[in-house]
Short mmCIF file of C-alpha atoms in Angstrom, two decimals:
data_model
loop_
_atom_site.label_atom_id
_atom_site.label_comp_id
_atom_site.label_asym_id
_atom_site.label_seq_id
_atom_site.Cartn_x
_atom_site.Cartn_y
_atom_site.Cartn_z
CA MET A 8 94.45 101.40 72.18
CA ALA A 9 96.34 99.93 75.06
CA LYS A 10 96.98 99.90 78.75
CA HIS A 11 99.95 101.91 79.95
CA ARG A 12 101.77 101.65 83.25
CA GLY A 13 103.31 104.61 85.04
CA LYS A 14 104.90 105.48 88.36
CA GLY A 15 104.57 108.65 90.37
CA ILE A 16 105.64 110.12 93.68
CA SER A 17 104.54 112.97 95.87
CA ALA A 18 105.97 114.68 98.93
CA ILE A 19 103.91 116.72 101.37
CA GLU A 20 104.26 118.51 104.69
CA TYR A 21 101.52 119.21 107.18
CA PRO A 22 101.11 121.10 110.44
CA THR A 23 99.21 120.02 113.53
CA GLY A 24 96.39 122.00 115.12
CA MET A 25 95.32 125.44 113.99
CA ASN A 26 98.12 127.76 113.02
CA GLN A 27 96.54 131.10 113.62
CA ASN A 28 93.88 130.88 116.26
CA GLY A 29 94.01 129.58 119.77
CA ASP A 30 92.46 126.11 119.84
CA PRO A 31 92.67 124.95 123.44
CA SER A 32 92.57 121.43 124.80
CA GLN A 33 92.25 120.99 128.53
CA ALA A 34 92.27 118.01 130.84
CA TRP A 35 91.97 117.14 134.48
CA ILE A 36 92.94 113.98 136.22
CA LYS A 37 92.03 112.62 139.63
CA VAL A 38 93.39 109.60 141.42
CA LYS A 39 90.94 107.45 143.34
CA PRO A 40 91.86 106.06 146.78
CA ASP A 41 92.69 102.71 145.15
CA GLY A 42 95.26 104.35 142.86
CA ARG A 43 93.12 104.10 139.77
CA VAL A 44 93.34 107.13 137.53
CA ASP A 45 90.36 108.99 136.04
CA VAL A 46 91.12 111.24 133.09
CA PHE A 47 88.59 113.86 132.05
CA SER A 48 89.39 115.26 128.64
CA GLY A 49 87.11 116.75 126.06
CA THR A 50 88.76 115.05 123.10
CA ALA A 51 86.17 113.10 121.14
CA ASP A 52 87.30 109.73 119.83
CA ILE A 53 85.85 109.29 116.36
CA GLY A 54 87.75 106.07 115.79
CA ASN A 55 91.13 107.77 115.57
CA GLY A 56 92.16 106.22 118.90
CA ALA A 57 92.26 109.41 120.98
CA LYS A 58 91.08 107.61 124.13
CA THR A 59 93.72 104.93 123.77
CA ILE A 60 96.52 107.35 122.94
CA GLN A 61 95.73 109.83 125.72
CA SER A 62 95.31 106.98 128.25
CA GLN A 63 98.71 105.63 127.19
CA ILE A 64 100.28 109.07 127.64
CA VAL A 65 98.78 109.39 131.15
CA ALA A 66 99.84 105.87 132.18
CA GLU A 67 103.36 106.48 130.92
CA ALA A 68 103.72 109.93 132.49
CA ILE A 69 102.47 108.88 135.93
CA GLY A 70 104.06 105.44 135.88
CA VAL A 71 101.00 103.20 136.32
CA PRO A 72 99.74 100.28 134.22
CA TYR A 73 97.60 101.24 131.23
CA ASP A 74 94.57 99.38 132.56
CA TRP A 75 94.53 101.53 135.71
CA VAL A 76 93.51 104.49 133.57
CA THR A 77 89.87 105.29 132.80
CA PHE A 78 89.31 107.90 130.14
CA ASP A 79 86.05 109.84 130.40
CA ASN A 80 85.08 112.07 127.49
CA SER A 81 81.44 111.15 127.82
CA ASN A 82 80.02 114.65 128.01
CA THR A 83 81.01 118.28 127.71
CA ASP A 84 79.75 119.18 131.20
CA SER A 85 82.12 116.99 133.19
CA SER A 86 85.08 117.30 130.83
CA PRO A 87 87.20 120.40 130.36
CA VAL A 88 87.04 122.10 127.00
CA CYS A 89 88.67 120.66 123.92
CA THR A 90 88.13 122.44 120.63
CA GLY A 91 87.63 119.15 118.90
CA THR A 92 88.96 116.26 116.93
CA PHE A 93 90.09 117.94 113.72
CA ALA A 94 93.27 119.47 112.29
CA SER A 95 95.22 116.36 113.31
CA ARG A 96 95.26 117.71 116.86
CA ALA A 97 93.93 114.94 119.16
CA THR A 98 97.31 113.35 119.88
CA PHE A 99 99.36 116.52 119.73
CA VAL A 100 97.23 119.23 121.38
CA GLY A 101 94.95 116.98 123.46
CA GLY A 102 97.89 114.72 124.27
CA ASN A 103 99.94 117.65 125.55
CA ALA A 104 97.04 118.69 127.82
CA VAL A 105 96.74 115.27 129.47
CA LEU A 106 100.53 115.00 129.67
CA LYS A 107 100.75 118.24 131.68
CA ALA A 108 97.92 117.10 133.97
CA ALA A 109 99.59 113.72 134.47
CA LYS A 110 102.91 115.34 135.39
CA GLU A 111 101.14 117.34 138.11
CA VAL A 112 99.50 114.16 139.41
CA LYS A 113 102.85 112.44 139.54
CA LEU A 114 104.37 115.26 141.61
CA LYS A 115 101.49 115.04 144.10
CA LEU A 116 101.78 111.27 144.32
CA LEU A 117 105.49 111.58 145.01
CA GLU A 118 104.78 114.19 147.67
CA ALA A 119 102.27 111.92 149.41
CA ALA A 120 104.62 108.94 149.10
CA GLY A 121 107.47 111.01 150.55
CA LYS A 122 105.33 111.76 153.57
CA GLU A 123 104.44 108.09 154.03
CA MET A 124 107.97 106.81 153.47
CA GLU A 125 109.60 109.72 155.31
CA ILE A 126 111.90 110.55 152.46
CA SER A 127 112.27 113.51 150.13
CA PRO A 128 109.97 113.23 147.07
CA GLU A 129 112.95 114.02 144.81
CA ASP A 130 114.50 110.71 145.82
CA LEU A 131 111.48 108.72 144.69
CA GLU A 132 110.36 107.40 141.32
CA ILE A 133 107.22 105.69 140.02
CA ASN A 134 107.28 102.67 137.75
CA ASP A 135 104.50 100.26 136.85
CA GLY A 136 102.25 101.27 139.73
CA GLU A 137 104.94 101.32 142.41
CA VAL A 138 106.73 104.18 144.12
CA SER A 139 110.30 103.25 144.99
CA VAL A 140 113.46 104.89 146.27
CA LYS A 141 115.86 105.79 143.47
CA GLY A 142 118.76 103.36 143.53
CA SER A 143 117.06 101.19 146.14
CA PRO A 144 114.16 99.55 144.38
CA SER A 145 113.27 97.24 147.27
CA GLU A 146 112.12 100.23 149.36
CA LYS A 147 108.77 100.76 147.77
CA MET A 148 105.02 101.10 148.17
CA GLY A 149 102.19 100.73 145.68
CA VAL A 150 100.62 103.77 144.06
CA ASP A 151 97.32 102.35 145.35
CA GLU A 152 98.67 102.47 148.93
CA VAL A 153 99.95 106.01 148.41
CA ALA A 154 96.61 107.12 147.01
CA GLY A 155 94.80 105.47 149.93
CA ALA A 156 97.08 107.21 152.42
CA ALA A 157 96.51 110.54 150.69
CA ALA A 158 92.74 110.14 150.83
CA TYR A 159 92.28 108.63 154.29
CA GLY A 160 95.46 109.72 156.07
CA HIS A 161 96.50 113.11 154.70
CA GLY A 162 93.08 114.33 153.60
CA VAL A 163 94.37 115.23 150.17
CA LEU A 164 92.83 114.76 146.72
CA ILE A 165 95.51 113.86 144.24
CA THR A 166 94.60 115.70 141.08
CA GLY A 167 96.18 117.56 138.21
CA THR A 168 95.11 119.86 135.42
CA GLY A 169 96.68 120.59 132.08
CA ALA A 170 95.97 122.87 129.18
CA GLN A 171 97.52 123.37 125.79
CA LEU A 172 96.94 126.55 123.84
CA LYS A 173 98.68 128.15 120.96
CA PRO A 174 98.15 131.88 121.42
CA TYR A 175 96.11 133.87 118.96
CA SER A 176 98.13 135.37 116.13
CA GLU A 177 97.15 138.80 114.86
CA ILE A 178 96.58 139.13 111.15
CA THR A 179 98.99 141.75 109.87
CA ASN A 180 97.93 141.69 106.25
CA SER A 181 94.25 141.25 105.59
CA ALA A 182 94.83 140.70 101.88
CA THR A 183 97.07 137.67 102.35
CA GLY A 184 96.07 136.55 105.82
CA GLU A 185 99.67 136.89 106.99
CA VAL A 186 100.00 136.69 110.77
CA ASP A 187 102.47 138.17 113.23
CA SER A 188 104.08 134.90 114.32
CA PRO A 189 105.55 132.13 112.22
CA PRO A 190 103.07 129.32 111.59
CA HIS A 191 104.30 126.26 113.28
CA SER A 192 102.99 123.22 115.03
CA ALA A 193 105.01 120.02 114.75
CA ILE A 194 105.31 119.91 110.98
CA SER A 195 105.38 116.37 109.71
CA TYR A 196 106.43 115.07 106.35
CA ALA A 197 105.19 112.32 104.10
CA ALA A 198 105.73 110.79 100.71
CA CYS A 199 103.72 108.46 98.58
CA ALA A 200 104.75 106.37 95.58
CA VAL A 201 102.24 104.63 93.34
CA GLU A 202 102.17 102.53 90.23
CA VAL A 203 99.11 102.86 88.00
CA GLU A 204 97.70 101.34 84.86
CA VAL A 205 95.87 103.72 82.54
CA ASP A 206 93.57 102.43 79.83
CA ASP A 207 93.77 104.96 76.97
CA GLU A 208 90.54 103.64 75.47
CA THR A 209 88.28 103.82 78.52
CA GLY A 210 90.27 106.40 80.48
CA GLU A 211 90.18 104.22 83.57
CA VAL A 212 92.99 104.63 86.09
CA LEU A 213 93.79 101.55 88.14
CA VAL A 214 96.13 101.99 91.09
CA LEU A 215 98.17 98.79 91.38
CA GLU A 216 100.58 99.51 94.22
CA MET A 217 100.96 102.20 96.81
CA THR A 218 103.81 102.80 99.23
CA GLN A 219 103.33 105.45 101.86
CA CYS A 220 105.98 106.88 104.11
CA TYR A 221 104.87 109.02 107.07
CA ASP A 222 106.91 110.94 109.63
CA VAL A 223 104.77 110.49 112.74
CA GLY A 224 107.22 112.01 115.20
CA ARG A 225 106.71 109.19 117.65
CA ALA A 226 104.44 106.21 117.11
CA ILE A 227 102.79 106.22 120.54
CA ASN A 228 100.67 103.30 119.37
CA PRO A 229 102.23 101.78 116.24
CA ALA A 230 99.22 99.63 115.33
CA LEU A 231 96.84 102.60 115.54
CA VAL A 232 99.04 104.93 113.51
CA GLU A 233 99.56 102.17 110.97
CA GLY A 234 95.77 101.86 110.78
CA GLN A 235 95.44 105.59 110.13
CA ILE A 236 97.99 105.45 107.34
CA GLN A 237 96.35 102.38 105.78
CA GLY A 238 92.99 104.11 106.06
CA GLY A 239 94.50 107.18 104.44
CA ALA A 240 95.58 105.02 101.50
CA MET A 241 91.95 104.16 100.86
CA MET A 242 90.70 107.73 101.37
CA GLY A 243 93.45 109.13 99.14
CA LEU A 244 92.65 106.55 96.49
CA GLY A 245 89.01 107.63 96.64
CA LEU A 246 89.94 111.31 96.41
CA GLY A 247 92.36 110.56 93.59
CA VAL A 248 90.20 108.52 91.26
CA LEU A 249 86.66 107.97 92.52
CA GLU A 250 84.96 110.34 94.91
CA ASN A 251 83.09 113.34 93.62
CA SER A 252 79.96 114.79 95.14
CA TYR A 253 79.68 117.64 92.62
CA PRO A 254 81.10 116.45 89.26
CA TYR A 255 80.53 119.88 87.67
CA TYR A 256 81.17 122.07 90.68
CA PRO A 257 80.02 124.80 91.32
CA SER A 258 77.04 123.55 89.31
CA VAL A 259 74.99 120.95 91.15
CA ASP A 260 74.25 119.09 87.90
CA HIS A 261 74.61 115.33 88.16
CA ARG A 262 75.10 115.49 91.87
CA GLY A 263 74.61 112.00 93.27
CA ALA A 264 71.04 111.62 94.45
CA GLN A 265 71.75 108.82 96.88
CA TYR A 266 74.38 107.16 98.95
CA ASN A 267 75.28 104.60 96.28
CA SER A 268 76.22 107.24 93.72
CA TYR A 269 79.07 108.56 95.86
CA MET A 270 81.72 105.98 95.14
CA ILE A 271 84.19 105.17 97.86
CA PRO A 272 86.74 102.41 97.33
CA SER A 273 85.54 98.90 98.11
CA PRO A 274 87.86 96.14 99.35
CA LEU A 275 88.33 95.09 95.71
CA ASP A 276 89.56 98.57 94.67
CA MET A 277 92.46 98.52 97.09
CA PRO A 278 95.96 98.33 95.64
CA LYS A 279 98.80 96.54 97.35
CA VAL A 280 99.58 98.94 100.21
CA LYS A 281 102.92 99.21 101.97
CA THR A 282 103.48 101.45 104.98
CA ILE A 283 106.71 103.03 106.19
CA ILE A 284 106.58 104.77 109.58
CA ILE A 285 109.34 107.30 110.27
CA GLU A 286 109.94 108.44 113.83
CA ASN A 287 111.43 111.91 113.67
CA PRO A 288 110.41 113.32 117.07
CA SER A 289 108.94 116.81 117.32
CA ALA A 290 110.36 119.21 119.88
CA ASP A 291 107.03 119.92 121.51
CA GLY A 292 104.68 116.98 120.99
CA PRO A 293 103.90 114.48 123.75
CA TYR A 294 106.88 112.09 123.66
CA GLY A 295 107.78 113.66 120.31
CA ALA A 296 104.50 112.74 118.60
CA LYS A 297 103.11 114.67 115.65
CA GLY A 298 99.60 114.53 114.24
CA ILE A 299 99.09 112.81 110.89
CA GLY A 300 95.31 112.31 110.88
CA GLU A 301 94.56 114.64 108.01
CA MET A 302 97.73 114.35 106.01
CA ALA A 303 97.24 110.59 105.89
CA ASN A 304 94.92 111.12 102.92
CA ASN A 305 96.70 114.01 101.22
CA SER A 306 99.73 112.38 99.67
CA GLN A 307 98.02 109.90 97.34
CA PRO A 308 96.17 112.07 94.78
CA PRO A 309 99.26 114.00 93.59
CA ALA A 310 101.24 110.75 93.36
CA ILE A 311 98.45 109.23 91.26
CA ALA A 312 98.32 112.32 89.02
CA SER A 313 102.06 112.11 88.53
CA ALA A 314 101.86 108.39 87.71
CA VAL A 315 99.12 109.05 85.15
CA GLN A 316 101.44 111.61 83.51
CA ASP A 317 104.21 109.02 83.48
CA ALA A 318 101.87 106.48 81.90
CA VAL A 319 100.17 108.47 79.13
CA GLY A 320 101.84 111.89 79.10
CA ILE A 321 98.94 114.00 80.34
CA TRP A 322 98.57 116.18 83.39
CA VAL A 323 95.11 115.97 84.93
CA THR A 324 94.94 118.98 87.20
CA GLU A 325 91.71 118.21 89.00
CA ILE A 326 90.75 115.31 91.20
CA PRO A 327 89.24 112.82 91.05
CA ILE A 328 91.02 111.67 87.92
CA THR A 329 87.93 110.17 86.34
CA PRO A 330 87.85 108.32 83.02
CA GLU A 331 86.14 111.41 81.57
CA ALA A 332 88.99 113.70 82.68
CA VAL A 333 91.62 111.32 81.31
CA LEU A 334 89.92 110.99 77.93
CA LYS A 335 89.47 114.78 77.65
CA ALA A 336 93.13 115.36 78.44
CA LEU A 337 94.20 112.66 75.98
CA GLU A 338 92.04 114.26 73.31
CA ALA A 339 93.59 117.67 74.00
CA LYS A 340 97.07 116.18 73.87
CA ASN A 341 96.37 114.45 70.56
CA ALA A 342 95.08 117.78 69.20
CA GLY A 343 98.44 119.31 70.06
CA ASP A 344 97.22 121.28 73.08
CA ASP A 345 99.69 120.95 75.93
CA SER A 346 98.32 123.85 77.98
CA VAL A 347 96.61 121.71 80.59
CA ARG A 348 99.74 121.63 82.71
CA ARG A 349 99.26 124.05 85.57
CA ASP A 350 102.43 125.53 86.95
CA GLY A 351 103.16 124.30 90.44
CA LYS A 352 103.69 126.71 93.26
CA LEU A 353 107.12 126.52 94.84
CA VAL A 354 106.88 126.41 98.61
CA SER A 355 109.97 126.34 100.73
CA PHE A 356 109.90 125.28 104.33
CA ASP A 357 112.74 126.02 106.72
CA GLU A 358 112.89 123.31 109.35
CA GLU A 359 115.63 125.05 111.33
CA LEU A 360 113.49 128.17 111.64
CA SER A 361 110.56 126.01 112.67
CA VAL A 362 112.45 124.12 115.37
CA ASN A 363 114.05 127.32 116.69
CA THR A 364 110.64 128.94 116.91
CA VAL A 365 109.47 126.12 119.13
CA ALA A 366 112.64 126.12 121.20
CA SER A 367 112.31 129.85 121.85
CA GLY A 368 108.85 129.31 123.33
CA LEU A 369 107.47 131.92 120.97
CA SER A 370 104.63 129.80 119.67
CA TRP A 371 103.54 127.81 122.65
CA SER A 372 102.46 128.92 126.07
CA ALA A 373 104.36 125.91 127.52
CA MET B 5 54.80 87.99 114.06
CA LYS B 6 57.59 86.21 115.82
CA LEU B 7 61.37 86.29 115.52
CA GLU B 8 64.04 84.32 117.31
CA VAL B 9 66.69 86.95 117.95
CA ASN B 10 70.03 85.72 119.23
CA GLY B 11 68.38 82.64 120.68
CA VAL B 12 65.50 84.48 122.38
CA ASN B 13 61.91 84.31 121.08
CA ARG B 14 60.52 87.78 120.53
CA GLU B 15 57.04 88.99 119.64
CA VAL B 16 57.00 91.66 116.91
CA ARG B 17 54.28 94.34 116.81
CA SER B 18 55.67 96.60 114.05
CA GLU B 19 53.83 96.99 110.75
CA PRO B 20 54.50 94.03 108.40
CA LEU B 21 56.41 96.14 105.85
CA THR B 22 58.74 97.65 108.43
CA PRO B 23 62.32 96.82 107.49
CA LEU B 24 63.85 94.12 109.68
CA LEU B 25 66.61 96.60 110.55
CA ASP B 26 64.12 99.05 112.07
CA VAL B 27 62.34 96.26 113.96
CA LEU B 28 65.64 95.14 115.47
CA ARG B 29 66.86 98.61 116.34
CA GLU B 30 63.68 100.49 117.23
CA GLU B 31 61.32 97.84 118.58
CA LEU B 32 63.60 95.13 119.95
CA ASP B 33 66.49 97.39 121.00
CA VAL B 34 69.12 95.29 119.23
CA THR B 35 71.31 98.16 118.03
CA SER B 36 74.39 96.48 116.57
CA PRO B 37 73.06 96.44 112.98
CA LYS B 38 73.64 99.96 111.68
CA ALA B 39 71.51 102.06 109.36
CA GLY B 40 74.17 103.31 106.94
CA CYS B 41 72.40 103.90 103.64
CA HIS B 42 69.07 102.13 104.15
CA ALA B 43 69.34 101.10 100.50
CA GLY B 44 71.41 97.92 100.55
CA GLY B 45 74.59 99.70 99.52
CA CYS B 46 76.88 99.74 102.54
CA GLY B 47 76.52 96.42 104.38
CA ALA B 48 76.42 97.94 107.86
CA CYS B 49 72.97 96.44 108.59
CA THR B 50 73.96 92.86 107.74
CA VAL B 51 72.56 90.18 110.05
CA MET B 52 72.23 86.42 109.78
CA VAL B 53 68.75 85.26 108.78
CA ASP B 54 68.54 81.52 109.38
CA GLY B 55 72.33 81.38 109.21
CA LYS B 56 72.77 83.41 106.01
CA PRO B 57 74.00 87.01 105.86
CA ARG B 58 71.24 89.38 104.72
CA ARG B 59 70.80 93.16 104.42
CA SER B 60 68.26 93.78 107.16
CA CYS B 61 67.39 97.22 105.73
CA LEU B 62 65.92 95.63 102.59
CA ILE B 63 63.83 92.91 104.24
CA PRO B 64 60.22 93.61 105.29
CA VAL B 65 59.83 91.92 108.65
CA ALA B 66 56.81 89.95 107.45
CA ALA B 67 59.05 88.20 104.92
CA VAL B 68 61.09 86.65 107.73
CA ASP B 69 58.26 85.91 110.19
CA GLY B 70 59.38 83.03 112.38
CA ALA B 71 63.03 83.20 111.26
CA SER B 72 66.10 82.96 113.45
CA ILE B 73 68.11 86.21 113.46
CA THR B 74 71.71 86.44 114.66
CA THR B 75 73.55 89.70 115.19
CA VAL B 76 77.02 90.26 116.65
CA GLU B 77 75.45 90.20 120.12
CA GLY B 78 74.53 86.57 119.41
CA LEU B 79 77.97 85.57 118.13
CA GLY B 80 79.82 86.25 121.36
CA THR B 81 79.96 88.35 124.49
CA PRO B 82 82.61 90.79 125.70
CA LYS B 83 83.84 88.08 128.09
CA ASP B 84 83.57 85.28 125.56
CA PRO B 85 83.97 86.73 122.07
CA SER B 86 83.88 84.56 118.96
CA ALA B 87 87.10 83.90 117.04
CA VAL B 88 86.17 86.57 114.50
CA GLN B 89 85.40 89.09 117.24
CA GLN B 90 88.67 88.32 119.05
CA SER B 91 90.55 88.63 115.81
CA PHE B 92 89.00 92.02 115.00
CA ILE B 93 90.02 93.28 118.43
CA HIS B 94 93.56 92.01 118.26
CA HIS B 95 94.20 93.16 114.72
CA TYR B 96 92.81 96.64 115.39
CA ALA B 97 90.28 96.01 112.63
CA ALA B 98 87.83 98.63 113.88
CA GLN B 99 88.28 102.38 114.02
CA CYS B 100 84.95 104.21 114.25
CA GLY B 101 83.20 100.83 114.42
CA PHE B 102 80.18 101.67 112.29
CA CYS B 103 80.85 99.00 109.64
CA THR B 104 82.18 96.48 112.17
CA PRO B 105 78.95 94.60 113.06
CA GLY B 106 78.21 94.00 109.38
CA MET B 107 81.83 93.06 108.68
CA VAL B 108 81.88 90.60 111.59
CA VAL B 109 78.64 88.95 110.45
CA ALA B 110 79.92 88.71 106.85
CA ALA B 111 83.27 87.33 108.03
CA THR B 112 81.54 84.75 110.24
CA ALA B 113 79.38 83.62 107.31
CA TYR B 114 82.48 83.44 105.08
CA ILE B 115 84.34 81.27 107.59
CA ASP B 116 81.29 79.12 108.36
CA GLY B 117 81.08 78.48 104.63
CA GLY B 118 84.62 77.09 104.63
CA GLY B 119 86.36 80.26 103.38
CA SER B 120 90.17 80.21 103.24
CA ASP B 121 92.72 82.73 104.49
CA ASP B 122 93.37 83.93 100.92
CA LYS B 123 93.12 87.74 101.10
CA ASP B 124 91.71 88.09 97.58
CA GLU B 125 88.93 85.64 98.41
CA ILE B 126 88.20 87.47 101.66
CA ALA B 127 88.11 90.82 99.82
CA LYS B 128 85.53 89.36 97.44
CA ALA B 129 83.49 88.01 100.35
CA ILE B 130 83.28 91.43 102.04
CA SER B 131 83.20 93.50 98.84
CA GLY B 132 79.61 94.55 99.53
CA HIS B 133 80.69 96.23 102.74
CA VAL B 134 82.26 99.67 102.83
CA CYS B 135 84.57 100.99 105.54
CA ARG B 136 85.56 104.64 105.62
CA CYS B 137 88.37 104.32 108.20
CA THR B 138 90.62 101.32 107.94
CA GLY B 139 91.52 100.95 104.28
CA TYR B 140 90.36 97.32 104.82
CA THR B 141 93.92 96.13 105.45
CA LYS B 142 93.46 95.21 109.09
CA ILE B 143 89.97 93.83 108.45
CA LEU B 144 91.42 91.43 105.87
CA ASP B 145 94.22 90.54 108.32
CA ALA B 146 91.69 89.86 111.08
CA ILE B 147 89.46 87.65 108.94
CA ALA B 148 92.45 85.75 107.56
CA ALA B 149 93.66 85.04 111.12
CA ALA B 150 90.18 84.00 112.24
CA THR B 151 89.95 81.37 109.49
CA LYS B 152 92.53 79.44 111.49
CA GLN B 153 90.34 79.40 114.58
CA THR B 154 92.09 76.65 116.51
CA GLU B 155 95.59 77.89 115.71
CA PHE B 156 94.67 81.46 116.43
CA ASP B 157 96.53 82.85 119.43
CA ILE B 158 94.93 86.05 120.69
CA THR B 159 97.99 86.95 122.73
CA ILE B 160 99.94 87.57 119.55
CA ILE B 161 99.25 90.89 117.91
CA ALA B 162 100.54 90.46 114.42
CA PRO B 163 101.83 93.71 112.94
CA ASP B 164 101.58 94.11 109.21
CA PRO B 165 104.71 92.33 107.96
CA THR B 166 105.09 94.88 105.18
CA THR B 167 105.27 97.84 107.55
CA VAL B 168 108.70 99.26 108.23
CA THR B 169 109.53 101.61 111.08
CA ILE B 170 112.53 103.90 110.75
CA GLY B 171 114.13 106.06 113.42
CA GLY B 172 112.84 106.59 116.92
CA SER B 173 114.72 107.00 120.14
CA GLU B 174 114.17 106.25 123.77
#
């Protein structure tokens, strides 16, 4: 009876948004006479940072300071429709919607500024809340002055709308669910490496170290995306070794009767976590961003399973890898039964095909 | 019954066995303590009772008649946050925010009790609190920074020194 250490890795890929159905996100933006920007978007912020990210995208696209932007997703009457915060889509789909709206706002601001400054809008640019002449930065006026002139001088409301929608794909094979267009939405990639210690007497799996590497496309807010990946480490650890609402699914036997019987990792369960952020921009995300919200907790369980195999020579093919599952598999192994290994499914993904699909405009309405 | 809540004397009319949490939230409209499990398991309802962190969901209000209660509203204000609150903001230690009030109260009690910036010690101190979003990393960072209150510079956002970023282009 002893404790055994093992290492394991996993590699995953994950799309953003819904691959088959249309899942629209829409946004509209208005500029107040003092140049402050109101964004109305339906994207709910459940702590993933959608308000921050979409406000950053708007500020960047228009060329105003971040704190000039107010993001209102307070109710579904005043905000345009957004299918929701799921499928890792808030930054990618919702972000594209506000980006399009912000680009329209910028054009209208430049138009109004051109009128005021008596110069062609094409010769103007906006940076940090100021409209200036390209190549002659001293000729400038504030976005607040431009917005005031538009409201009180030109009688114009500076506003923009944006929508992002992947068109509906017809199902061509009802047996397999195959659709008539290639599934694609900013595929991102991730890998996870863990070291575990397995106690062959108690069956307990202790995750000692975890390194996670995520391709986020573009880290629009590095601290927030880092937080999502760190949070994913904890969720993936829970999925991998602790969390089980139906231990004998589909039977409801021994289902936890209260909150305390559903074990999520506590601060003391956390391994040493290291994060690697890879910026491999997508062709169609806002500033190259991809969505990693869901995949952030998908890479850890297979890495843990692989590390357990490395440590004690058993494949546990169900998660969570509980002490009971480990002991059962060890017993089977000692009895000479090595049938627990389930054959993996080989999935190939062609990145060139994926990128070309985007470039051809086949998937996205642009 | 009477309670001093965040420095203000309040009259309490709830039934004596009403949990302190429900008195705070439902009668006195102090909504920062959260009802996570209502069974003492999650830590989201933690408040200071006479300076000590307590699960307000498990305490009948009659048991703390006359006590002084402090919640995050009493630790600081948006314009003048406490060191722990500032640190949580600047280390991005909250995502959905549900566990945050309990975490901030626990962290404040830990620091008031002379706790060090040792991450293992901090993890022990907040081990009765669960967070579903952050993986605790940034919470531990925030509390560690807040232990050095006077040296703590809120203008510096400290990224995790172990995080590496690869690639990217302008």
